[in-house]
Amino acid sequence: MTHEPVTRQSMARTNEGADSADSSAGFGHLVSEHRVHRSVYLDEAVFQAELESIFGRSWIYVGHQSQVPTPGSFTTSWIGQQPVILTRDLGGEVHVLFNRCSHRASTVCQERSGTCRQFRCDYHGWTFRLDGSLIGPTFADGYDDIDFDIDDYALSRPNRVEKYRGFVFANLSDSGPSLRNHLGNAAAYIDLFCDLAPTGDIVVGSPGQHRYGYAGNWKLQCENGVDGYHPNFVHQAFLESAAPEGRAMRLFHGRSPATASDLGNGHGLLDNRPNLADAHERAMDRTEAGRELHRQLVDRLGPSRAKQVIRTNGGQGFNLLVFPNLLIIQHQIRVVHARRVDLTEIDLHPTMLGGADPELNAARLRAHESFYLSLIGGAPGDLEMFRRVTDGLKVESAEWLPILRGLRRTEVDSTGARHGQVTDEHPQRGFYRRWLEAMQTANDREDSP
Amino acid sequence: MSPSEEEVLAFVTTEAALLDVGDFKSWLTLYDHDCRYWIPSEPGQTDPDQQISIVYDDRNRLSARVARLCSGKEYAQLPPSVTCHQLSNLAVAEDPTKNMFCVKAVQVVYEKRPNTELQILPGRVSWQIRRRAEGLRITRKRVEILDVHRYFENLTFLL
């Protein structure tokens, strides 16, 4: 027997018994500061609501502008389930276009990335410029000026596209906060990530990517990417061998000085600077290439900011979740694609530092390869846990997943961000607070006449 | 086929067999101290320093992976995979010095864990093999996975 789908009716029924954070609305009984209901991961109705309320109304990370480095280059992604193309037109401007012919809806771009002069739909031959405008239909004499205005048949595009430090986000909704307001406290960490590059720009795309996926819900990856509680267990074998005398096991220990934060707006952070900042600083000055980078950073940023940047992300400095689908971890940008309620695909883009010594950039690749994707690194352990969680979630009588670790030792700062020990579940509570807010907003709108 | 070519083909078959019986420590001894074990992330990838690989390991890193695999704490291998490495279309070329051999093959790896679907990973493999006093040693192995752009779920076994 499969679990009962959450419909409006069944939600209302469950609601009567549930100790809910907000019992007045449709999803409030599924998520609270203490716990998440299993249907949040399993239910098709919840997933459909997410597509509308989360992916349809939030700033969704599409790609980095360095993935389209030259006029004519493109790469593809999704906003929820909707295929999009990130392009740089022949004049150099970056666009986000839906991958959907304005004629009979076929996708017009089949490659994951590449370069071209135009997109040609293979179904009836319509061609489009890289800014989405229609060059023309084939056999044009079949269309007359009365019915057909060529300007009406450009590739459609999301309502809003905004960039931050080269990170391109799109929003299907024409209302709501600007990207900068949405990023809030997370922007400072994107700055720290990019500022390690001598040019101030990270390079994505040309270093290639890793891809992995699992038969489970997308939010498992979002939670896990900023989960400081699991590494000492799932990644024990890796951490024990990662540093002499098992010292890496201290990073995510219950007594580690590292912190976990709910940054607001659904963004989460694990900050390992208390453990690693000194080591990052020492490591950078150990090689000639590192010393050169240090000099370049001082030239561009000044000594004080350069020191801050080096102490942050010379290595495993922080894990950042940008709600809902972007993670920045170590040297990597990770994009979470919610393909179905029970299928998640993940793009891992190792990044290089623009203008840095090739030796340093090669070392970033080696560091990425040691943990991700394959052959007894770290990440396959996470995928194994997602598989096991997805199996366990099928138990119907155990409905709840607690997220209350460290709840009673929360420190709140002046921005409203909540902080605690690295194993505390602040990022998860923050993610679900924003999740619920987004789901409720759409729900309220739907319910109003 | 020369006796040494036959020996080299038997050697790569032995390598596959060691993986299939899970004797990873013996498998590692087939690799020379300056070896590279390479699984590119793109077909025809030429530069591991400009582009990410799935694996680009020297002897130390390969040995660390084997240690983790044998640690009993690698949960993506609990329970462990069983594999069949099937080699075919084998071709061997002998260096004029008679000390180096280049082997090419088509490989299909079948992998199964108790709770997961059977994975089938076809691809092309090439080896550079050196004759040392103590026997043949792999200096370079490159595995080109045919469907390398797929979203992989579990690659915690050796190809």
Coordinates of C-alpha atoms in Angstrom, one line a residue:
Chain A
M1 CA 0.0 0.0 0.0
T2 CA 1.3 3.4 -0.8
H3 CA 1.1 6.4 1.5
E4 CA -2.0 8.5 1.3
P5 CA -1.5 11.5 -0.9
V6 CA -1.8 14.9 0.8
T7 CA -4.8 16.6 -0.6
R8 CA -6.5 19.6 0.8
Q9 CA -8.9 17.4 2.6
S10 CA -6.4 15.0 4.1
M11 CA -4.3 18.0 5.2
A12 CA -7.2 19.5 7.0
R13 CA -7.9 16.2 8.6
T14 CA -4.3 15.6 9.8
N15 CA -4.3 19.2 10.9
E16 CA -6.8 18.6 13.7
G17 CA -4.5 16.3 15.4
A18 CA -1.1 17.7 14.5
D19 CA 0.8 20.1 16.8
S20 CA 1.2 22.6 14.0
A21 CA 3.2 25.8 13.8
D22 CA 0.4 27.4 11.8
S23 CA -2.8 25.5 11.6
S24 CA -4.6 28.1 9.6
A25 CA -3.0 27.3 6.2
G26 CA -2.5 24.4 3.9
F27 CA 1.0 23.3 4.6
G28 CA 1.6 24.7 8.1
H29 CA 0.9 21.3 9.8
L30 CA 3.6 19.6 7.7
V31 CA 6.6 21.7 8.9
S32 CA 7.5 23.4 12.2
E33 CA 10.6 24.6 14.0
H34 CA 10.7 21.1 15.5
R35 CA 10.0 18.7 12.7
V36 CA 9.1 17.9 9.1
H37 CA 6.4 15.6 7.9
R38 CA 7.3 12.6 5.7
S39 CA 4.8 13.7 3.0
V40 CA 7.0 16.8 2.4
Y41 CA 9.5 14.4 0.7
L42 CA 7.1 11.9 -0.8
D43 CA 3.9 13.5 -1.9
E44 CA 3.2 14.4 -5.5
A45 CA 0.7 17.1 -4.4
V46 CA 3.4 18.8 -2.3
F47 CA 5.8 18.6 -5.1
Q48 CA 3.4 20.2 -7.6
A49 CA 2.8 22.9 -5.0
E50 CA 6.6 23.4 -4.8
L51 CA 6.9 23.8 -8.5
E52 CA 4.4 26.6 -8.3
S53 CA 5.3 28.2 -5.1
I54 CA 9.0 27.6 -4.7
F55 CA 10.4 27.2 -8.2
G56 CA 7.6 29.4 -9.7
R57 CA 8.2 32.4 -7.3
S58 CA 11.7 32.3 -5.9
W59 CA 15.0 33.3 -7.4
I60 CA 16.3 30.2 -9.0
Y61 CA 20.0 29.8 -9.8
V62 CA 20.4 29.1 -13.5
G63 CA 24.2 29.3 -14.1
H64 CA 27.3 31.4 -14.0
Q65 CA 28.1 33.9 -16.7
S66 CA 31.5 32.3 -17.2
Q67 CA 29.7 29.2 -18.5
V68 CA 28.8 31.4 -21.5
P69 CA 32.2 33.1 -21.9
T70 CA 32.0 34.1 -25.6
P71 CA 29.3 35.5 -28.0
G72 CA 27.3 32.5 -29.2
S73 CA 28.0 30.3 -26.2
F74 CA 25.1 28.6 -24.3
T75 CA 24.4 26.2 -21.5
T76 CA 21.2 24.6 -20.4
S77 CA 19.4 24.1 -17.1
W78 CA 16.0 23.9 -15.6
I79 CA 13.7 26.2 -13.5
G80 CA 11.8 23.5 -11.7
Q81 CA 10.9 21.2 -14.5
Q82 CA 11.0 23.9 -17.2
P83 CA 14.0 23.7 -19.5
V84 CA 16.0 26.9 -20.0
I85 CA 19.0 28.0 -21.9
L86 CA 21.6 30.5 -20.6
T87 CA 23.0 32.3 -23.7
R88 CA 25.4 35.0 -24.6
D89 CA 24.2 36.7 -27.7
L90 CA 26.5 37.8 -30.5
G91 CA 26.6 41.3 -29.0
G92 CA 27.8 39.8 -25.7
E93 CA 24.7 40.2 -23.6
V94 CA 23.6 37.3 -21.3
H95 CA 20.0 36.0 -21.6
V96 CA 17.9 33.3 -19.9
L97 CA 15.4 31.8 -22.5
F98 CA 12.9 29.0 -22.2
N99 CA 14.0 26.0 -24.3
R100 CA 10.7 25.9 -26.2
C101 CA 10.0 26.7 -29.8
S102 CA 7.3 29.3 -30.1
H103 CA 5.7 27.2 -32.8
R104 CA 5.0 23.6 -31.8
A105 CA 6.8 23.6 -28.4
S106 CA 9.8 21.4 -29.3
T107 CA 13.0 22.2 -27.4
V108 CA 15.3 24.1 -29.7
C109 CA 18.6 23.2 -28.0
Q110 CA 19.6 19.6 -27.4
E111 CA 23.2 20.1 -26.2
R112 CA 24.1 20.6 -22.5
S113 CA 26.4 23.4 -23.6
G114 CA 28.3 24.6 -26.6
T115 CA 28.5 27.5 -29.1
C116 CA 26.3 28.3 -32.0
R117 CA 25.1 31.2 -34.2
Q118 CA 21.4 30.5 -33.8
F119 CA 19.0 28.0 -32.4
R120 CA 17.1 26.0 -35.1
C121 CA 14.1 24.0 -34.1
D122 CA 14.5 20.7 -35.9
Y123 CA 10.7 20.1 -36.0
H124 CA 9.7 22.7 -38.6
G125 CA 12.9 24.6 -39.0
W126 CA 12.2 27.9 -37.2
T127 CA 15.4 29.7 -36.2
F128 CA 16.1 32.0 -33.3
R129 CA 18.9 34.4 -32.4
L130 CA 20.8 33.9 -29.1
D131 CA 18.7 36.7 -27.6
G132 CA 15.6 34.6 -28.3
S133 CA 14.2 36.7 -31.1
L134 CA 12.8 34.8 -34.1
I135 CA 14.8 35.1 -37.3
G136 CA 12.0 33.7 -39.2
P137 CA 9.7 30.7 -39.8
T138 CA 10.5 28.5 -42.8
F139 CA 8.3 28.9 -46.0
A140 CA 7.4 32.4 -44.7
D141 CA 4.9 33.1 -47.4
G142 CA 2.4 30.8 -45.5
Y143 CA 2.2 33.5 -42.8
D144 CA 0.6 36.9 -43.5
D145 CA 1.0 40.3 -41.7
I146 CA -2.6 40.2 -40.4
D147 CA -2.2 37.1 -38.2
F148 CA 1.5 36.9 -37.7
D149 CA 3.9 39.5 -36.1
I150 CA 7.4 38.1 -35.9
D151 CA 8.0 39.9 -32.7
D152 CA 5.3 37.9 -30.9
Y153 CA 7.2 34.7 -31.6
A154 CA 10.5 35.2 -29.8
L155 CA 11.5 32.4 -27.4
S156 CA 9.8 33.2 -24.1
R157 CA 11.8 34.1 -21.1
P158 CA 11.4 34.3 -17.3
N159 CA 9.8 37.4 -15.9
R160 CA 13.0 38.5 -14.2
V161 CA 16.7 37.8 -14.6
E162 CA 19.3 39.3 -12.3
K163 CA 23.0 38.6 -11.6
Y164 CA 25.2 38.8 -8.6
R165 CA 29.0 38.3 -9.0
G166 CA 28.3 36.5 -12.3
F167 CA 25.8 34.1 -10.7
V168 CA 22.7 34.3 -12.9
F169 CA 19.3 33.8 -11.3
A170 CA 15.8 33.9 -12.8
N171 CA 12.4 34.4 -11.3
L172 CA 9.2 33.3 -13.0
S173 CA 7.3 35.8 -11.0
D174 CA 7.2 39.5 -11.8
S175 CA 6.6 40.4 -8.1
G176 CA 8.6 39.9 -5.0
P177 CA 12.0 41.0 -3.7
S178 CA 15.0 41.8 -5.9
L179 CA 17.7 39.2 -6.1
R180 CA 20.0 41.3 -3.8
N181 CA 17.2 41.4 -1.2
H182 CA 16.6 37.7 -1.5
L183 CA 20.3 36.9 -1.1
G184 CA 20.5 39.0 2.1
N185 CA 23.2 37.7 4.4
A186 CA 24.2 35.0 1.8
A187 CA 25.7 37.7 -0.5
A188 CA 28.7 38.3 1.8
Y189 CA 29.7 34.6 1.5
I190 CA 29.4 34.7 -2.3
D191 CA 31.7 37.7 -2.2
L192 CA 34.2 35.7 0.0
F193 CA 34.0 32.8 -2.5
C194 CA 34.7 35.0 -5.5
D195 CA 37.2 37.3 -4.0
L196 CA 39.8 34.5 -3.7
A197 CA 40.3 34.9 -7.5
P198 CA 43.0 37.4 -8.4
T199 CA 40.6 38.9 -11.0
G200 CA 37.7 38.7 -8.5
D201 CA 35.9 36.3 -10.9
I202 CA 35.6 32.6 -10.5
V203 CA 35.6 30.5 -13.7
V204 CA 32.8 27.9 -14.2
G205 CA 32.2 25.8 -17.2
S206 CA 35.6 25.3 -18.8
P207 CA 36.8 23.1 -15.8
G208 CA 33.9 20.7 -16.7
Q209 CA 31.5 19.2 -14.2
H210 CA 30.5 16.1 -12.2
R211 CA 26.9 14.8 -12.3
Y212 CA 25.1 12.6 -9.9
G213 CA 21.6 11.8 -9.0
Y214 CA 19.4 9.7 -6.7
A215 CA 15.9 8.3 -6.6
G216 CA 14.7 10.6 -3.8
N217 CA 13.5 14.1 -3.0
W218 CA 15.5 17.2 -3.9
K219 CA 15.3 18.7 -0.4
L220 CA 17.4 15.8 1.0
Q221 CA 20.4 17.3 -0.9
C222 CA 19.6 20.8 0.3
E223 CA 19.4 19.8 3.9
N224 CA 22.5 17.6 3.6
G225 CA 24.7 20.3 2.0
V226 CA 24.6 22.4 5.1
D227 CA 24.3 19.5 7.6
G228 CA 27.2 19.6 10.0
Y229 CA 25.9 16.7 12.1
H230 CA 26.5 13.9 9.5
P231 CA 30.2 14.2 8.4
N232 CA 31.7 12.4 11.3
F233 CA 29.4 9.5 10.6
V234 CA 28.8 9.3 6.9
H235 CA 32.3 10.6 6.0
Q236 CA 34.2 9.0 8.8
A237 CA 36.5 6.9 6.5
F238 CA 37.3 10.0 4.5
L239 CA 37.9 12.3 7.5
E240 CA 40.0 9.8 9.4
S241 CA 42.4 9.6 6.4
A242 CA 42.2 13.3 5.4
A243 CA 44.6 14.7 8.0
P244 CA 47.3 13.2 10.3
E245 CA 46.1 11.6 13.5
G246 CA 42.4 11.8 12.4
R247 CA 42.5 15.6 13.1
A248 CA 39.8 16.2 10.4
M249 CA 37.4 14.4 12.7
R250 CA 37.4 17.4 15.0
L251 CA 35.9 19.7 12.3
F252 CA 32.3 18.4 12.7
H253 CA 32.5 17.1 16.2
G254 CA 29.8 17.9 18.7
R255 CA 32.4 20.1 20.6
S256 CA 33.9 21.7 17.4
P257 CA 34.1 25.6 17.6
A258 CA 32.7 25.7 14.0
T259 CA 29.2 27.1 13.6
A260 CA 25.9 26.4 11.8
S261 CA 23.6 29.3 10.8
D262 CA 20.2 30.1 9.5
L263 CA 21.1 33.2 7.6
G264 CA 17.5 34.1 6.8
N265 CA 15.4 33.8 3.6
G266 CA 16.1 30.1 3.7
H267 CA 19.8 30.4 3.3
G268 CA 22.0 28.2 5.5
L269 CA 25.7 28.1 6.4
L270 CA 28.3 25.9 8.0
D271 CA 31.3 28.0 9.0
N272 CA 34.6 26.2 9.7
R273 CA 36.7 29.2 10.0
P274 CA 37.2 28.8 13.7
N275 CA 39.0 25.5 13.0
L276 CA 40.7 26.2 9.7
A277 CA 41.4 29.9 9.2
D278 CA 44.9 29.7 10.6
A279 CA 45.7 26.6 8.6
H280 CA 44.4 28.2 5.4
E281 CA 46.6 31.2 5.9
R282 CA 49.7 29.1 6.6
A283 CA 49.0 26.8 3.6
M284 CA 48.8 29.7 1.2
D285 CA 52.2 31.0 2.1
R286 CA 53.8 27.5 1.8
T287 CA 54.2 27.5 -2.0
E288 CA 55.5 30.1 -4.5
A289 CA 52.1 30.0 -6.3
G290 CA 50.3 30.6 -3.0
R291 CA 52.6 33.5 -2.1
E292 CA 51.9 35.0 -5.6
L293 CA 48.2 34.7 -5.0
H294 CA 48.5 36.3 -1.6
R295 CA 50.4 39.2 -3.2
Q296 CA 47.7 39.5 -6.0
L297 CA 44.9 39.6 -3.4
V298 CA 46.6 42.2 -1.3
D299 CA 47.1 44.3 -4.5
R300 CA 43.4 44.1 -5.4
L301 CA 41.7 44.0 -2.0
G302 CA 44.1 45.5 0.5
P303 CA 45.8 43.6 3.3
S304 CA 42.8 43.4 5.6
R305 CA 40.3 42.1 3.2
A306 CA 42.9 39.8 1.6
K307 CA 43.5 38.3 5.0
Q308 CA 39.8 37.8 5.6
V309 CA 39.3 36.1 2.2
I310 CA 42.4 33.8 2.6
R311 CA 41.3 32.8 6.1
T312 CA 37.8 32.0 4.8
N313 CA 38.3 29.8 1.8
G314 CA 41.8 28.7 1.2
G315 CA 40.2 25.3 1.5
Q316 CA 37.1 23.9 3.2
G317 CA 36.0 27.2 4.6
F318 CA 32.3 27.1 4.5
N319 CA 29.2 25.4 3.1
L320 CA 26.5 27.8 1.9
L321 CA 23.0 27.0 0.8
V322 CA 21.3 29.6 -1.2
F323 CA 17.6 28.9 -1.1
P324 CA 16.3 26.9 -2.9
N325 CA 18.7 25.2 -5.4
L326 CA 22.3 26.4 -5.1
L327 CA 25.1 25.2 -2.8
I328 CA 28.6 26.6 -2.6
I329 CA 30.9 24.0 -0.9
Q330 CA 34.7 24.1 -0.9
H331 CA 35.7 25.0 -4.5
Q332 CA 32.4 24.0 -5.9
I333 CA 29.0 25.3 -7.1
R334 CA 26.4 22.6 -6.8
V335 CA 23.0 23.0 -8.5
V336 CA 20.1 20.9 -7.3
H337 CA 17.5 19.9 -10.0
A338 CA 14.2 18.7 -8.7
R339 CA 13.3 16.5 -11.6
R340 CA 10.4 14.7 -10.0
V341 CA 9.2 14.2 -6.4
D342 CA 11.4 11.1 -6.2
L343 CA 14.2 12.0 -8.6
T344 CA 17.0 14.5 -8.1
E345 CA 19.8 15.4 -10.4
I346 CA 22.8 17.4 -9.3
D347 CA 25.4 19.3 -11.2
L348 CA 28.7 19.9 -9.4
H349 CA 30.8 22.5 -11.0
P350 CA 34.3 22.8 -9.7
T351 CA 35.4 26.4 -10.1
M352 CA 38.8 27.9 -10.9
L353 CA 40.2 31.2 -9.8
G354 CA 40.4 33.7 -12.7
G355 CA 44.0 34.9 -13.1
A356 CA 45.5 32.4 -10.7
D357 CA 48.5 30.2 -11.2
P358 CA 47.6 27.0 -13.1
E359 CA 49.1 24.9 -10.4
L360 CA 46.6 26.3 -7.8
N361 CA 43.7 25.7 -10.2
A362 CA 44.9 22.1 -10.8
A363 CA 45.0 21.6 -7.1
R364 CA 41.4 22.7 -6.8
L365 CA 40.4 20.0 -9.3
R366 CA 42.4 17.3 -7.4
A367 CA 40.7 18.4 -4.2
H368 CA 37.3 18.2 -5.8
E369 CA 38.0 14.7 -7.3
S370 CA 39.1 13.4 -3.9
F371 CA 35.7 13.8 -2.4
Y372 CA 33.0 13.9 -5.1
L373 CA 31.3 11.5 -7.4
S374 CA 33.3 8.4 -7.4
L375 CA 35.5 5.7 -6.1
I376 CA 35.3 5.9 -2.4
G377 CA 35.3 9.6 -1.9
G378 CA 32.8 11.3 0.4
A379 CA 29.8 12.2 -1.6
P380 CA 28.7 8.7 -2.5
G381 CA 28.0 8.1 1.2
D382 CA 25.5 11.0 1.1
L383 CA 23.7 9.5 -1.9
E384 CA 23.6 6.1 0.0
M385 CA 22.0 7.9 2.9
F386 CA 19.4 9.6 0.6
R387 CA 18.6 6.1 -0.7
R388 CA 18.2 4.7 2.8
V389 CA 16.1 7.7 4.0
T390 CA 13.8 7.3 1.0
D391 CA 13.3 3.7 1.9
G392 CA 12.7 4.5 5.5
L393 CA 10.2 7.3 4.7
K394 CA 7.9 4.6 3.4
V395 CA 7.0 3.7 7.0
E396 CA 3.6 5.3 7.4
S397 CA 3.2 5.1 11.1
A398 CA 6.3 7.1 11.9
E399 CA 5.3 10.4 10.3
W400 CA 7.9 12.9 11.5
L401 CA 11.6 13.9 11.1
P402 CA 12.8 16.0 13.9
I403 CA 15.0 19.1 13.2
L404 CA 15.3 20.3 16.8
R405 CA 19.0 19.8 17.5
G406 CA 20.4 22.9 19.2
L407 CA 17.0 24.7 19.1
R408 CA 17.4 25.8 22.8
R409 CA 21.0 27.1 22.3
T410 CA 20.2 29.5 19.4
E411 CA 21.9 32.9 19.3
V412 CA 20.2 35.5 17.2
D413 CA 22.2 38.4 15.7
S414 CA 21.0 41.9 14.8
T415 CA 20.1 40.8 11.2
G416 CA 17.8 38.1 12.6
A417 CA 20.2 35.3 11.6
R418 CA 20.3 32.4 14.0
H419 CA 23.6 30.7 15.0
G420 CA 24.7 27.7 16.9
Q421 CA 27.2 24.9 17.1
V422 CA 28.1 23.3 13.7
T423 CA 26.1 20.1 14.4
D424 CA 23.0 22.1 15.2
E425 CA 20.1 22.1 12.8
H426 CA 19.8 25.8 12.2
P427 CA 20.2 25.6 8.4
Q428 CA 17.5 23.0 8.2
R429 CA 15.1 25.0 10.4
G430 CA 15.8 28.1 8.3
F431 CA 15.3 26.3 5.0
Y432 CA 11.9 25.0 6.1
R433 CA 10.8 28.3 7.6
R434 CA 11.4 29.9 4.2
W435 CA 9.9 26.8 2.4
L436 CA 6.7 27.2 4.5
E437 CA 6.5 30.9 4.0
A438 CA 6.7 30.4 0.2
M439 CA 4.2 27.7 0.2
Q440 CA 1.8 29.7 2.4
T441 CA 2.0 32.8 0.3
A442 CA 0.9 31.0 -2.8
N443 CA -1.7 29.1 -0.8
D444 CA -3.2 32.4 0.5
R445 CA -3.3 33.8 -3.0
E446 CA -5.0 30.7 -4.3
D447 CA -7.6 30.8 -1.6
S448 CA -8.5 34.4 -2.1
P449 CA -11.2 35.1 -4.6
Chain B
M1 CA 51.1 -13.3 -30.7
S2 CA 54.5 -13.2 -28.9
P3 CA 54.9 -14.9 -25.5
S4 CA 55.3 -11.5 -23.9
E5 CA 52.1 -10.2 -25.5
E6 CA 50.2 -13.3 -24.2
E7 CA 51.7 -12.5 -20.7
V8 CA 50.5 -8.9 -20.9
L9 CA 46.9 -10.0 -21.8
A10 CA 46.9 -12.5 -19.0
F11 CA 48.1 -9.7 -16.7
V12 CA 45.1 -7.3 -17.5
T13 CA 42.7 -10.2 -17.2
T14 CA 44.2 -10.9 -13.7
E15 CA 43.7 -7.2 -12.9
A16 CA 40.0 -7.5 -13.7
A17 CA 39.7 -10.8 -11.8
L18 CA 41.2 -9.2 -8.6
L19 CA 38.6 -6.4 -8.7
D20 CA 35.8 -9.0 -9.2
V21 CA 36.9 -11.0 -6.1
G22 CA 37.3 -7.8 -4.1
D23 CA 41.0 -8.3 -3.4
F24 CA 41.8 -4.6 -3.7
K25 CA 45.1 -4.7 -1.8
S26 CA 46.5 -7.2 -4.3
W27 CA 45.0 -5.1 -7.1
L28 CA 46.9 -2.1 -5.9
T29 CA 50.2 -3.9 -6.0
L30 CA 49.8 -4.1 -9.8
Y31 CA 50.3 -0.3 -10.0
D32 CA 53.7 1.2 -10.3
H33 CA 54.9 3.9 -7.9
D34 CA 54.5 6.7 -10.6
C35 CA 51.2 5.4 -11.9
R36 CA 48.1 7.4 -13.0
Y37 CA 44.6 6.0 -12.8
W38 CA 42.4 8.2 -14.9
I39 CA 38.7 8.2 -15.5
P40 CA 38.0 11.3 -17.7
S41 CA 34.8 13.3 -17.3
E42 CA 34.7 14.1 -21.0
P43 CA 35.2 11.8 -24.0
G44 CA 38.7 12.4 -25.4
Q45 CA 39.7 14.6 -22.5
T46 CA 43.4 15.6 -22.8
D47 CA 44.3 17.8 -19.9
P48 CA 43.6 16.7 -16.3
D49 CA 44.8 20.1 -15.0
Q50 CA 42.4 22.2 -17.0
Q51 CA 39.3 20.1 -16.6
I52 CA 37.8 18.0 -13.9
S53 CA 38.2 14.2 -14.1
I54 CA 36.0 11.6 -12.4
V55 CA 39.3 10.2 -11.1
Y56 CA 42.8 11.3 -11.7
D57 CA 44.9 9.6 -9.1
D58 CA 48.5 9.0 -8.4
R59 CA 49.6 6.0 -6.4
N60 CA 49.1 7.8 -3.0
R61 CA 45.5 8.8 -3.8
L62 CA 44.7 5.4 -5.2
S63 CA 46.0 3.8 -2.1
A64 CA 44.0 6.1 0.1
R65 CA 40.8 5.1 -1.8
V66 CA 41.6 1.5 -1.3
A67 CA 42.2 2.0 2.4
R68 CA 38.8 3.7 2.7
L69 CA 37.1 1.0 0.7
C70 CA 38.6 -1.6 3.1
S71 CA 37.8 0.4 6.2
G72 CA 34.3 -1.0 6.7
K73 CA 33.1 2.6 7.1
E74 CA 32.4 3.4 3.4
Y75 CA 28.6 3.3 3.6
A76 CA 28.1 3.4 -0.2
Q77 CA 29.8 0.0 -0.1
L78 CA 27.8 -1.4 2.8
P79 CA 26.6 -3.9 1.7
P80 CA 29.4 -4.1 -1.0
S81 CA 29.0 -4.2 -4.7
V82 CA 29.6 -7.4 -6.6
T83 CA 31.1 -6.8 -10.1
C84 CA 32.0 -8.5 -13.3
H85 CA 34.6 -6.8 -15.4
Q86 CA 34.3 -8.2 -18.9
L87 CA 37.1 -7.4 -21.3
S88 CA 37.0 -7.9 -25.1
N89 CA 38.4 -6.6 -28.3
L90 CA 41.8 -6.7 -26.7
A91 CA 44.8 -5.4 -28.6
V92 CA 48.4 -5.2 -27.3
A93 CA 51.3 -3.3 -28.8
E94 CA 54.8 -3.8 -27.7
D95 CA 57.3 -1.0 -27.4
P96 CA 60.6 -1.5 -29.4
T97 CA 62.5 -1.5 -26.1
K98 CA 60.4 -4.6 -25.1
N99 CA 59.8 -3.0 -21.7
M100 CA 56.6 -1.1 -22.3
F101 CA 53.3 -2.4 -23.6
C102 CA 50.1 -0.6 -24.6
V103 CA 46.9 -2.5 -24.2
K104 CA 43.5 -1.4 -25.4
A105 CA 40.2 -3.1 -24.8
V106 CA 36.4 -2.7 -24.6
Q107 CA 35.2 -3.2 -21.1
V108 CA 31.8 -3.7 -19.7
V109 CA 31.4 -3.5 -15.9
Y110 CA 28.3 -5.1 -14.4
E111 CA 27.7 -3.9 -10.8
K112 CA 25.1 -4.9 -8.3
R113 CA 24.3 -4.2 -4.7
P114 CA 21.5 -5.9 -2.8
N115 CA 19.2 -2.9 -2.6
T116 CA 20.0 -1.2 -5.9
E117 CA 19.4 -1.8 -9.6
L118 CA 22.0 -3.6 -11.7
Q119 CA 24.4 -1.0 -13.2
I120 CA 26.0 -1.6 -16.6
L121 CA 29.0 0.6 -17.5
P122 CA 30.5 0.0 -20.9
G123 CA 33.6 1.8 -22.0
R124 CA 37.0 1.7 -23.5
V125 CA 40.1 1.0 -21.4
S126 CA 43.8 1.5 -22.2
W127 CA 46.8 0.5 -20.1
Q128 CA 50.4 1.3 -20.3
I129 CA 52.3 -1.5 -18.7
R130 CA 56.0 -1.6 -17.8
R131 CA 58.2 -4.6 -17.2
R132 CA 60.0 -4.4 -14.0
A133 CA 62.4 -6.9 -12.4
E134 CA 59.6 -8.0 -10.0
G135 CA 57.1 -8.4 -12.9
L136 CA 54.6 -6.3 -15.0
R137 CA 53.3 -3.1 -13.5
I138 CA 50.7 -0.6 -14.6
T139 CA 52.0 2.9 -15.1
R140 CA 48.8 4.3 -16.6
K141 CA 45.2 3.1 -16.8
R142 CA 42.5 5.1 -18.5
V143 CA 38.8 4.2 -18.5
E144 CA 36.5 6.1 -20.8
I145 CA 33.0 5.5 -19.7
L146 CA 30.7 5.4 -22.7
D147 CA 27.8 7.2 -21.1
V148 CA 30.0 9.6 -19.1
H149 CA 27.5 12.5 -19.1
R150 CA 24.9 10.5 -17.2
Y151 CA 23.8 11.4 -13.6
F152 CA 25.7 8.7 -11.7
E153 CA 24.3 7.3 -8.5
N154 CA 27.1 5.2 -7.1
L155 CA 30.6 4.7 -8.5
T156 CA 32.2 3.5 -5.3
F157 CA 33.7 0.5 -6.9
L158 CA 36.8 0.4 -9.1
L159 CA 36.5 0.4 -12.9

